[in-house]
């Protein structure tokens, strides 16, 4: 368990490690409210606190408009501290976006007909470019070099918002694919547009 002094210091640190915040929220529930208002508390952790935190933590989040329902429903399971910490590392750069934007994106991406139509029309990433107009078919599928096993096909077709955020963070070579994925949530699209990468900008133009 994180000791009291370390927990106090962490929750007051605007640059705190999100993994440490996750451990504090799980192991030291009395600090849940402090963790919830820390700027490094990412949306997935806020969702967990809104569902499983103590009354003070839930009330604090409710004051900011964040409840378990606002995050798309209840969390399906309670992770052990090590798993919660691992999720904290994997859920970047989701903490770069406002939680309300993330929740709105979750609801938008939850439209199964759109996702099903896309997946049915795009059985493989190599067919994706073949079905585009000549000017857009010039898109060259990047070579996946990340050590996490993310592929271009996943980046182009996944409907999992958390996986989209993970790919954007840990597989920068696939960001152009994420920019083309119709399921990518608006806040991340905006962030990608600010990177100034020509390949990403071309992919974003394809969406319009």
Short mmCIF file of C-alpha atoms in Angstrom, two decimals, residues 13-199:
data_model
loop_
_atom_site.label_atom_id
_atom_site.label_comp_id
_atom_site.label_asym_id
_atom_site.label_seq_id
_atom_site.Cartn_x
_atom_site.Cartn_y
_atom_site.Cartn_z
CA UNK A 13 1.51 16.95 -7.77
CA UNK A 14 0.10 18.28 -11.09
CA UNK A 15 2.66 16.10 -12.88
CA UNK A 16 1.98 12.94 -10.89
CA UNK A 17 2.48 9.55 -12.50
CA UNK A 18 -0.97 8.27 -13.58
CA UNK A 19 0.09 4.75 -12.60
CA UNK A 20 0.79 5.91 -9.04
CA UNK A 21 -2.55 7.74 -8.95
CA UNK A 22 -4.30 4.51 -9.98
CA UNK A 23 -2.59 2.60 -7.15
CA UNK A 24 -3.49 5.30 -4.64
CA UNK A 25 -7.16 5.31 -5.69
CA UNK A 26 -7.31 1.52 -5.38
CA UNK A 27 -5.28 1.03 -2.20
CA UNK A 28 -6.05 4.29 -0.39
CA UNK A 29 -9.74 5.03 -1.11
CA UNK A 30 -9.71 7.96 1.32
CA UNK A 31 -7.65 9.81 -1.31
CA UNK A 32 -10.16 9.09 -4.10
CA UNK A 33 -11.52 12.64 -4.20
CA UNK A 34 -8.00 14.09 -4.36
CA UNK A 35 -7.04 11.72 -7.15
CA UNK A 36 -10.20 12.57 -9.09
CA UNK A 37 -9.34 16.29 -9.29
CA UNK A 38 -5.66 15.76 -10.11
CA UNK A 39 -5.01 16.93 -13.72
CA UNK A 40 -3.21 13.63 -14.41
CA UNK A 41 -6.27 11.56 -13.49
CA UNK A 42 -7.20 10.08 -16.88
CA UNK A 43 -10.84 9.39 -17.91
CA UNK A 44 -10.64 5.64 -17.32
CA UNK A 45 -9.52 6.19 -13.73
CA UNK A 46 -12.26 8.77 -13.15
CA UNK A 47 -14.74 6.24 -14.44
CA UNK A 48 -13.44 3.64 -11.98
CA UNK A 49 -13.61 6.12 -9.09
CA UNK A 50 -17.15 7.16 -10.10
CA UNK A 51 -18.16 3.50 -9.94
CA UNK A 52 -16.16 2.15 -6.99
CA UNK A 53 -14.81 5.17 -5.09
CA UNK A 54 -16.04 6.25 -1.68
CA UNK A 55 -18.97 8.63 -1.28
CA UNK A 56 -16.77 11.74 -1.04
CA UNK A 57 -14.93 10.83 -4.25
CA UNK A 58 -18.17 10.16 -6.15
CA UNK A 59 -19.66 13.44 -4.92
CA UNK A 60 -16.54 15.31 -6.00
CA UNK A 61 -16.75 13.86 -9.51
CA UNK A 62 -20.50 14.53 -9.64
CA UNK A 63 -19.80 18.22 -8.98
CA UNK A 64 -17.81 18.24 -12.22
CA UNK A 65 -20.57 16.37 -14.04
CA UNK A 66 -18.80 13.01 -14.06
CA UNK A 67 -20.77 9.94 -12.95
CA UNK A 68 -20.51 6.26 -13.79
CA UNK A 69 -23.40 6.69 -16.23
CA UNK A 70 -21.66 9.62 -17.93
CA UNK A 71 -18.76 7.32 -18.78
CA UNK A 72 -20.95 4.85 -20.64
CA UNK A 73 -22.22 2.62 -17.83
CA UNK A 74 -20.72 0.55 -15.03
CA UNK A 75 -17.24 -0.86 -15.07
CA UNK A 76 -17.46 -4.58 -15.73
CA UNK A 77 -14.82 -5.71 -13.24
CA UNK A 78 -12.56 -4.41 -10.51
CA UNK A 79 -8.93 -4.78 -11.48
CA UNK A 80 -6.18 -5.65 -9.03
CA UNK A 81 -3.74 -2.81 -8.25
CA UNK A 82 -1.13 -4.10 -10.70
CA UNK A 83 -3.74 -4.41 -13.45
CA UNK A 84 -5.13 -0.98 -12.70
CA UNK A 85 -1.62 0.46 -12.91
CA UNK A 86 -1.01 -1.32 -16.22
CA UNK A 87 -4.26 0.10 -17.57
CA UNK A 88 -3.13 3.54 -16.49
CA UNK A 89 -0.02 3.21 -18.62
CA UNK A 90 -1.96 1.90 -21.58
CA UNK A 91 -4.71 4.49 -21.50
CA UNK A 92 -2.49 7.36 -22.67
CA UNK A 93 -2.96 9.73 -24.43
CA UNK A 94 -6.56 9.56 -23.28
CA UNK A 95 -5.65 11.75 -20.31
CA UNK A 96 -4.74 14.49 -22.78
CA UNK A 97 -8.41 14.96 -23.63
CA UNK A 98 -11.24 16.27 -21.48
CA UNK A 99 -13.30 13.52 -19.87
CA UNK A 100 -16.56 14.91 -21.20
CA UNK A 101 -15.19 14.84 -24.75
CA UNK A 102 -14.08 11.27 -24.23
CA UNK A 103 -17.51 10.23 -22.95
CA UNK A 104 -19.19 11.87 -25.95
CA UNK A 105 -16.80 10.04 -28.26
CA UNK A 106 -17.60 6.75 -26.53
CA UNK A 107 -21.29 7.25 -27.21
CA UNK A 108 -20.65 8.20 -30.84
CA UNK A 109 -18.44 5.18 -31.43
CA UNK A 110 -20.99 2.89 -29.79
CA UNK A 111 -23.19 3.04 -32.91
CA UNK A 112 -22.91 -0.59 -34.02
CA UNK A 113 -24.49 -0.20 -37.47
CA UNK A 114 -21.79 2.24 -38.63
CA UNK A 115 -19.03 0.07 -37.21
CA UNK A 116 -20.50 -3.09 -38.70
CA UNK A 117 -20.88 -1.52 -42.13
CA UNK A 118 -17.29 -0.34 -42.04
CA UNK A 119 -15.88 -3.69 -40.94
CA UNK A 120 -17.99 -5.54 -43.52
CA UNK A 121 -16.83 -3.24 -46.29
CA UNK A 122 -13.18 -3.36 -45.21
CA UNK A 123 -12.25 -7.03 -44.62
CA UNK A 124 -8.54 -6.30 -44.96
CA UNK A 125 -6.35 -3.21 -44.83
CA UNK A 126 -4.98 -3.81 -48.34
CA UNK A 127 -8.54 -3.62 -49.75
CA UNK A 128 -9.04 -0.33 -47.95
CA UNK A 129 -6.82 1.67 -50.31
CA UNK A 130 -8.09 -0.23 -53.35
CA UNK A 131 -11.62 1.03 -52.77
CA UNK A 132 -10.66 4.72 -52.65
CA UNK A 133 -10.65 7.20 -55.57
CA UNK A 134 -7.41 7.46 -57.51
CA UNK A 135 -6.19 10.55 -55.68
CA UNK A 136 -6.78 8.92 -52.31
CA UNK A 137 -5.61 5.43 -53.24
CA UNK A 138 -2.06 6.76 -53.13
CA UNK A 139 -2.18 6.26 -49.38
CA UNK A 140 0.55 3.83 -48.50
CA UNK A 141 -0.12 1.61 -45.54
CA UNK A 142 2.70 2.26 -43.06
CA UNK A 143 4.88 -0.54 -41.76
CA UNK A 144 4.07 -1.26 -38.12
CA UNK A 145 7.28 -0.96 -36.09
CA UNK A 146 5.84 -0.64 -32.58
CA UNK A 147 6.75 -3.34 -30.04
CA UNK A 148 3.15 -3.74 -28.86
CA UNK A 149 1.87 -5.68 -31.87
CA UNK A 150 -0.50 -3.00 -33.17
CA UNK A 151 -1.10 -3.40 -36.91
CA UNK A 152 -2.19 -1.02 -39.65
CA UNK A 153 -5.40 -3.02 -40.09
CA UNK A 154 -6.25 -2.55 -36.42
CA UNK A 155 -5.55 1.18 -36.67
CA UNK A 156 -7.79 1.47 -39.74
CA UNK A 157 -10.73 -0.61 -38.50
CA UNK A 158 -10.90 -0.93 -34.70
CA UNK A 159 -13.99 0.42 -32.96
CA UNK A 160 -12.42 0.14 -29.49
CA UNK A 161 -11.85 3.73 -28.33
CA UNK A 162 -9.28 2.71 -25.72
CA UNK A 163 -7.30 0.77 -28.32
CA UNK A 164 -7.42 3.77 -30.66
CA UNK A 165 -5.93 5.93 -27.90
CA UNK A 166 -3.26 3.31 -27.19
CA UNK A 167 -2.26 3.09 -30.85
CA UNK A 168 -2.00 6.88 -31.07
CA UNK A 169 0.29 6.88 -28.04
CA UNK A 170 2.42 3.79 -28.56
CA UNK A 171 2.45 3.38 -32.36
CA UNK A 172 3.11 6.83 -33.83
CA UNK A 173 3.85 5.26 -37.22
CA UNK A 174 0.18 4.25 -37.39
CA UNK A 175 -1.31 7.66 -36.57
CA UNK A 176 -2.17 8.29 -40.23
CA UNK A 177 -4.24 5.10 -40.13
CA UNK A 178 -5.95 6.25 -36.93
CA UNK A 179 -6.73 9.53 -38.70
CA UNK A 180 -8.52 7.56 -41.43
CA UNK A 181 -10.46 5.33 -39.04
CA UNK A 182 -14.09 6.59 -39.04
CA UNK A 183 -14.46 5.45 -35.43
CA UNK A 184 -11.69 7.70 -34.05
CA UNK A 185 -13.25 10.05 -31.52
CA UNK A 186 -13.37 13.82 -32.26
CA UNK A 187 -11.00 14.96 -29.49
CA UNK A 188 -8.25 12.67 -30.80
CA UNK A 189 -8.87 13.82 -34.40
CA UNK A 190 -8.37 17.39 -33.20
CA UNK A 191 -5.14 16.41 -31.45
CA UNK A 192 -3.83 14.64 -34.55
CA UNK A 193 -4.52 17.75 -36.61
CA UNK A 194 -2.27 19.77 -34.32
CA UNK A 195 0.77 17.55 -34.93
CA UNK A 196 1.59 19.09 -38.31
CA UNK A 197 2.45 15.75 -39.90
CA UNK A 198 1.87 15.79 -43.71
CA UNK A 199 0.79 12.13 -43.83
#
